[in-house]
XYZ file of C-alpha atoms in Angstrom:
98
model
C -2.197 -4.463 -13.765
C -2.260 -4.523 -9.948
C 0.007 -1.487 -9.801
C -2.236 0.342 -12.272
C -5.313 -0.194 -10.093
C -3.471 1.185 -7.066
C -2.080 4.127 -9.057
C -5.600 4.958 -10.235
C -6.880 4.816 -6.648
C -4.029 6.932 -5.295
C -4.703 9.583 -7.935
C -8.405 9.640 -7.048
C -7.596 9.978 -3.333
C -4.830 12.539 -3.977
C -2.234 10.324 -2.299
C 0.003 9.562 -5.288
C 2.927 11.580 -3.922
C 2.966 9.595 -0.679
C 3.234 6.221 -2.416
C 5.983 6.737 -4.926
C 7.461 3.283 -5.542
C 6.249 -0.080 -6.773
C 6.930 -1.905 -3.508
C 4.547 0.284 -1.522
C 1.920 0.064 -4.276
C 2.193 -3.717 -4.215
C 1.829 -3.637 -0.413
C -1.331 -1.532 -0.749
C -2.703 -3.835 -3.458
C -2.194 -6.980 -1.364
C -3.873 -5.379 1.648
C -6.843 -4.157 -0.402
C -7.300 -7.595 -1.968
C -7.371 -9.103 1.529
C -9.709 -6.427 2.873
C -12.235 -6.952 0.069
C -11.915 -10.755 0.242
C -10.691 -11.153 -3.318
C -7.823 -13.566 -2.654
C -7.935 -16.297 -5.278
C -10.292 -14.394 -7.565
C -9.667 -15.143 -11.239
C -10.124 -11.464 -12.138
C -8.618 -10.008 -8.986
C -7.582 -6.652 -10.489
C -10.885 -6.057 -12.252
C -12.865 -7.146 -9.201
C -10.822 -4.855 -6.968
C -11.259 -1.912 -9.318
C -15.035 -2.471 -9.323
C -15.156 -2.644 -5.500
C -13.083 0.532 -5.244
C -15.342 2.391 -7.677
C -18.357 1.391 -5.573
C -16.598 2.526 -2.407
C -15.635 5.897 -3.877
C -19.263 6.666 -4.760
C -20.080 7.023 -1.055
C -18.324 10.012 0.517
C -18.104 8.454 3.993
C -16.744 5.153 2.701
C -14.287 7.024 0.458
C -12.986 8.956 3.487
C -12.537 5.719 5.434
C -10.725 4.157 2.478
C -8.406 7.174 2.259
C -7.667 6.899 5.984
C -6.955 3.181 5.550
C -4.595 3.814 2.617
C -2.796 6.515 4.616
C -2.361 4.079 7.498
C -0.979 1.437 5.103
C 1.512 3.973 3.754
C 2.591 4.801 7.305
C 2.966 1.121 8.228
C 5.032 0.468 5.111
C 7.267 3.512 5.664
C 7.771 2.622 9.335
C 8.734 -0.910 8.322
C 11.167 0.381 5.669
C 12.763 2.810 8.128
C 13.084 0.056 10.717
C 14.668 -2.240 8.142
C 17.175 0.441 7.079
C 18.049 1.205 10.692
C 18.560 -2.493 11.441
C 20.839 -2.856 8.393
C 22.849 0.194 9.458
C 23.262 -1.169 12.984
C 24.366 -4.545 11.619
C 27.003 -2.854 9.440
C 28.224 -0.805 12.393
C 28.471 -3.951 14.515
C 30.503 -5.646 11.785
C 32.908 -2.714 11.743
C 33.369 -2.949 15.509
C 34.258 -6.650 15.314
C 36.687 -6.337 12.400
């Protein structure tokens, strides 16, 4: 259900194309849960959805949330690119030593 909440939010913010895999959606979900202080909540997904609906009612808060989600997407993509580059370098180093 966590992915569904994030997918719903991304559709509302028109960011669905930028977050196109489950790993990034999970990353966004975990960060939103932390931001709204819902860690350990019994109904975490429902509580998060309610908080997001409240946030989206206010245009200024919705804009800030969209900016935050865009920054999370950038952080995740930067991390993924860094990880891929590191793996490529490690493979190249292995080829040099063999």
